[in-house]
Coordinates of C-alpha atoms in Angstrom, one line a residue:
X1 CA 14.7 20.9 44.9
X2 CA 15.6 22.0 41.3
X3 CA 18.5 19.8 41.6
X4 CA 15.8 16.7 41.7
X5 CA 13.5 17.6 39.5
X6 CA 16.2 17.8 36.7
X7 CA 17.3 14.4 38.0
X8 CA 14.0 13.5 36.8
X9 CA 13.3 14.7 34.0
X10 CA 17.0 13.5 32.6
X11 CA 16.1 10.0 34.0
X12 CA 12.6 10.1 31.8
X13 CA 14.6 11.7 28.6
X14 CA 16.6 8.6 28.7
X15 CA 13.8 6.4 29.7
X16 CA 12.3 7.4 26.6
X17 CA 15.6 6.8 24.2
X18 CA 15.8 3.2 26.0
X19 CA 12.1 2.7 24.9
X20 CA 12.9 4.0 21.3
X21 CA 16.2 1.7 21.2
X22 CA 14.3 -1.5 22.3
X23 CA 11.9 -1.1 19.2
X24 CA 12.8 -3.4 16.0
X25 CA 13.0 -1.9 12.4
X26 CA 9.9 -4.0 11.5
X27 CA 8.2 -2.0 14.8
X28 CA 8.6 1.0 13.4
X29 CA 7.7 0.4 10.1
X30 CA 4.5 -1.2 11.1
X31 CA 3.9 1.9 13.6
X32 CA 4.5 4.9 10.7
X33 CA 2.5 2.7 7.7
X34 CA 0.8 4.9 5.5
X35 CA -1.2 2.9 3.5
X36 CA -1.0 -1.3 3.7
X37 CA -3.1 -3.5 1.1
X38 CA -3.9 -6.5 3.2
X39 CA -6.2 -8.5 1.1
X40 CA -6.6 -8.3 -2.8
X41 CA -9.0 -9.9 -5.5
X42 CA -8.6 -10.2 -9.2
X43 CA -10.8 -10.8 -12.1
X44 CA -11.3 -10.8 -15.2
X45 CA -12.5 -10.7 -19.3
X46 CA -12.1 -10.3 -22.9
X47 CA -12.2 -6.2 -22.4
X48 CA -11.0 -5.7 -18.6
X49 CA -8.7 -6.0 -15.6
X50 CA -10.8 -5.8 -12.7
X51 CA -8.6 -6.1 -9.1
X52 CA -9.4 -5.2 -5.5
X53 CA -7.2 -3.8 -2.8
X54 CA -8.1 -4.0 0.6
X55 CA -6.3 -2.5 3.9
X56 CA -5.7 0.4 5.5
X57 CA -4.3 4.1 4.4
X58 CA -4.3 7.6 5.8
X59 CA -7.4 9.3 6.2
X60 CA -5.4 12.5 5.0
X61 CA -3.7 11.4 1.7
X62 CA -0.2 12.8 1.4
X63 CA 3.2 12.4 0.6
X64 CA 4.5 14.1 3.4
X65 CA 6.9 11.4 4.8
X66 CA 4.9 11.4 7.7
X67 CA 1.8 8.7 8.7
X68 CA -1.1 10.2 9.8
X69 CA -4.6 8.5 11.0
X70 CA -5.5 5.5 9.1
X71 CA -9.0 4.5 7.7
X72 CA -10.1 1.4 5.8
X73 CA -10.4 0.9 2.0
X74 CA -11.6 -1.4 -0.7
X75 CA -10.1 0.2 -4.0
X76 CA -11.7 -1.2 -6.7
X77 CA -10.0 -1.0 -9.9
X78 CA -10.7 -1.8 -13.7
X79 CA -8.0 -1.3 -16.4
X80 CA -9.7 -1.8 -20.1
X81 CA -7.3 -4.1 -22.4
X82 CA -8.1 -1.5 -25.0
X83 CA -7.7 2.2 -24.5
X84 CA -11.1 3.3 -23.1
X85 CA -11.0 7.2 -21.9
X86 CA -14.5 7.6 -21.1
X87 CA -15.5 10.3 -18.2
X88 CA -16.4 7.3 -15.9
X89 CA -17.5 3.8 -15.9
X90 CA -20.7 2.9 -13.3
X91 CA -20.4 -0.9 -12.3
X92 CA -22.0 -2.9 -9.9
X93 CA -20.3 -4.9 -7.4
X94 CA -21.9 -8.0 -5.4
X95 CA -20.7 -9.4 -2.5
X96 CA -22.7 -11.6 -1.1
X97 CA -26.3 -10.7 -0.5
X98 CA -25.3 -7.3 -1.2
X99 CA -25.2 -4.9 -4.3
X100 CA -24.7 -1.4 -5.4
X101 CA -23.8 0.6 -8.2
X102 CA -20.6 2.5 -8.2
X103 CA -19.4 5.0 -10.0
X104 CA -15.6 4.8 -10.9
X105 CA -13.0 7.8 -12.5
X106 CA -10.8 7.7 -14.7
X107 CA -7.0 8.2 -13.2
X108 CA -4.5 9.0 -15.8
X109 CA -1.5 7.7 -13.3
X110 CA -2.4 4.8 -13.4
X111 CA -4.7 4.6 -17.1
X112 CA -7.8 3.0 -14.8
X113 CA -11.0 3.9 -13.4
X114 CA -10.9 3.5 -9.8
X115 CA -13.2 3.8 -6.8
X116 CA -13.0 3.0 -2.9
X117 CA -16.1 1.3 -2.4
X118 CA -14.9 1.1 1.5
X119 CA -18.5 2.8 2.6
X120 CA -20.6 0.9 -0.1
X121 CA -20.7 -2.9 0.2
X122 CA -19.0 -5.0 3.1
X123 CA -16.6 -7.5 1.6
X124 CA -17.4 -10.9 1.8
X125 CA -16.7 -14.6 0.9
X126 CA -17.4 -14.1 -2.9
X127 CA -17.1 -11.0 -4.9
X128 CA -18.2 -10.0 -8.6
X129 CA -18.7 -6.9 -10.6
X130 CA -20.9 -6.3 -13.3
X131 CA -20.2 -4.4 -16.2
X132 CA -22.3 -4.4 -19.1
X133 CA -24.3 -7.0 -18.5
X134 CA -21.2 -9.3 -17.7
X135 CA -20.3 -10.9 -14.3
X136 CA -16.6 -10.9 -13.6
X137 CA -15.7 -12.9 -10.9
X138 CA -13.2 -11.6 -8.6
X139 CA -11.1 -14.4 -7.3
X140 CA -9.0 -13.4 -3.8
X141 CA -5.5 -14.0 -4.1
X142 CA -4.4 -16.2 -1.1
X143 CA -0.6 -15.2 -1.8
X144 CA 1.9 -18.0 0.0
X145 CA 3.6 -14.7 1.6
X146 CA 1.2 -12.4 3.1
X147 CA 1.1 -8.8 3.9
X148 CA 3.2 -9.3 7.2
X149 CA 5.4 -11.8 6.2
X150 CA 6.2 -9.2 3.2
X151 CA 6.8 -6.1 5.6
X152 CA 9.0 -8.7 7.7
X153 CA 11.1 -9.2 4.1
X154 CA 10.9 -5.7 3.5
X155 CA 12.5 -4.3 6.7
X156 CA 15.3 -6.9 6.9
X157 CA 16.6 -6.0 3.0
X158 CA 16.0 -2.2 4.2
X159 CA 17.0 -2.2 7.6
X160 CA 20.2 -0.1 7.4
X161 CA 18.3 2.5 5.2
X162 CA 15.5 2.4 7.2
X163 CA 17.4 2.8 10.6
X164 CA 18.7 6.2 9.3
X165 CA 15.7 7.2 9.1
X166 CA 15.0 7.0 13.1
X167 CA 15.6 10.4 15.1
X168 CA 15.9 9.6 18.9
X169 CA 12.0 9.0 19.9
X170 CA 10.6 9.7 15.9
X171 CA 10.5 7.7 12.7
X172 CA 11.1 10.7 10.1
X173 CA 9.1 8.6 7.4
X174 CA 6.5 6.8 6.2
X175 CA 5.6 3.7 4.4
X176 CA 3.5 1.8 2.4
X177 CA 3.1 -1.5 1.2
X178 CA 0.7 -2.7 -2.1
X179 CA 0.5 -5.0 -5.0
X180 CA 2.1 -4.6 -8.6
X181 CA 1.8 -6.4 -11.6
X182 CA 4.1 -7.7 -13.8
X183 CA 3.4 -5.5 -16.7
X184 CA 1.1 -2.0 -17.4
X185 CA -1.4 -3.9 -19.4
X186 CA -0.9 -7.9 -19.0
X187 CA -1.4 -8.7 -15.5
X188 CA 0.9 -11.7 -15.3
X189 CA 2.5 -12.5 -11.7
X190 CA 1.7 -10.2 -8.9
X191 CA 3.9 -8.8 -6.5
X192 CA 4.4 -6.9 -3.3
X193 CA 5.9 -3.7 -3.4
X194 CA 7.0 -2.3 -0.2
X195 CA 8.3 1.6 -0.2
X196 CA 9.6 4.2 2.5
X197 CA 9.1 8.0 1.7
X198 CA 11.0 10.4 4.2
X199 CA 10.7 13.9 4.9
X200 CA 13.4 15.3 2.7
X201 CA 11.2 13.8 -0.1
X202 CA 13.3 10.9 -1.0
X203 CA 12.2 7.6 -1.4
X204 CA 13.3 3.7 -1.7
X205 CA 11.4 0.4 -2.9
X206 CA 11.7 -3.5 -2.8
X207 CA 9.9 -5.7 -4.9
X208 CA 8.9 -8.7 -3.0
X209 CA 7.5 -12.7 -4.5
X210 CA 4.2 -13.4 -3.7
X211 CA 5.1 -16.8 -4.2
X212 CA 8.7 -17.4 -2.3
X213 CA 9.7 -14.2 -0.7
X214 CA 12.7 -13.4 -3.2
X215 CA 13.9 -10.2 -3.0
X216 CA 13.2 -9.0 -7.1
X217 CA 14.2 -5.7 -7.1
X218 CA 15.7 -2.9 -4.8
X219 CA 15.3 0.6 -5.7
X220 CA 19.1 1.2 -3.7
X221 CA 21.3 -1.5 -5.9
X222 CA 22.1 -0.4 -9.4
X223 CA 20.1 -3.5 -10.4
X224 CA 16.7 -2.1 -8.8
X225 CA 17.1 1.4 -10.3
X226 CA 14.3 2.2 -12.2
X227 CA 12.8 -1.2 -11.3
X228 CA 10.5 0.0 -8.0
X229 CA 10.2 3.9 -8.8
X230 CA 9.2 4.9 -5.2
X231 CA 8.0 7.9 -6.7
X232 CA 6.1 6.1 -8.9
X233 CA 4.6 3.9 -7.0
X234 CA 4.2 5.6 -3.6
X235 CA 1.2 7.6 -5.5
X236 CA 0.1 4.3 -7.8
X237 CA -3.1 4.0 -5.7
X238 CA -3.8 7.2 -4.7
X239 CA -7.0 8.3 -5.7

């Protein structure tokens, strides 16, 4: 009798590990995302940067290395062209037949005033903010590679990396995938940025075209170093 029931439960253990083995790099990335822009809008004037990230991200916020429950989010962000360090900035955003004023905070880390707006306004076909009596229009960026095509790029440069990170039925990590400018205060070409924090605290990036796919820079080649700070920017849009 014990003899089959341990029959049994070794047949499920390796059940299990066959399951775990049949899964792709990209499969478990996707499965342990922490926080994934999926659609993002940009506008702008004479004083201000004015972008919007939509996706998902944890409900629970940390750097853990692990991926918890995800909720929605609509990070609105505006980054002054001149150095504005102002308690916080109230602006109203329209989408459609909808408005509200929001109220968005200053975050040092990133030297803009941000605000997830997720529970205030459902995103539409157009989207503007308001700011001193100014409309900026925010114009969604249809990039030519799109969120899943960049996690696809992603996984392939970093699949030897990322397999180590697999431990028989667990993925010992978690990821996160966003947009990044070209500079700090001149936002010229956008990019993806695609990065993989672990439990032991370490962390590795690739910058990824918007436009063509190219690999730009990996934080794991001397070339990258520096480049895609997974530090950096694992926390850039953390509130």
């Amino acid at each position: 009798m014990f003899k089959k029931i341990f029959v049994s439960l070794s047949l499920f253990v390796v059940m299990l590990g066959l399951t775990a083995c049949g899964k792709t790099t990209k499969k478990w990335a996707v499965e342990n995302m922490a926080e994934i822009t999926k659609e993002y809008y940009f506008g702008e004037n004479d004083d201000v940067f004015v972008t919007l990230a939509v996706g998902e991200r944890e409900k629970d916020y940390l750097l853990n290395g692990q991926a918890t429950e995800l909720v929605n989010f609509s990070l609105l962000s505006l980054k002054f062209k001149e150095d504005n360090y102002a308690r916080a900035e109230v602006v109203q955003v329209v989408s459609n037949d909808s408005k509200v004023d929001v109220e968005a905070k200053y975050n040092s880390f990133n030297d803009s005033y941000m605000v997830d707006i997720v529970d205030d306004v459902e995103i539409g076909e157009s989207v503007s903010v308001v700011y001193e009596g100014e409309t900026i229009v925010l114009q969604k960026q249809n990039f030519a590679v799109d969120y899943e095509k960049a996690i696809e790029i992603a996984t392939n440069e970093l699949k030897e990396k990322l397999d180590e990170q697999k431990s028989f039925n667990h993925f010992e990590a978690e990821c996160y995938l966003r947009v990044m400018s070209e500079k700090d205060r001149d936002f010229g070409e956008l990019y993806w940025c695609f990065t993989c924090l672990n439990y032991e605290g370490e962390s590795f990036s690739v910058v990824i075209s918007t436009s063509d796919g190219k690999i730009l820079a990996n934080s794991l080649t001397e070339e990258g170093e520096g480049v895609a700070n997974s530090k950096s920017v694992a926390n850039s849009n953390n509130e």
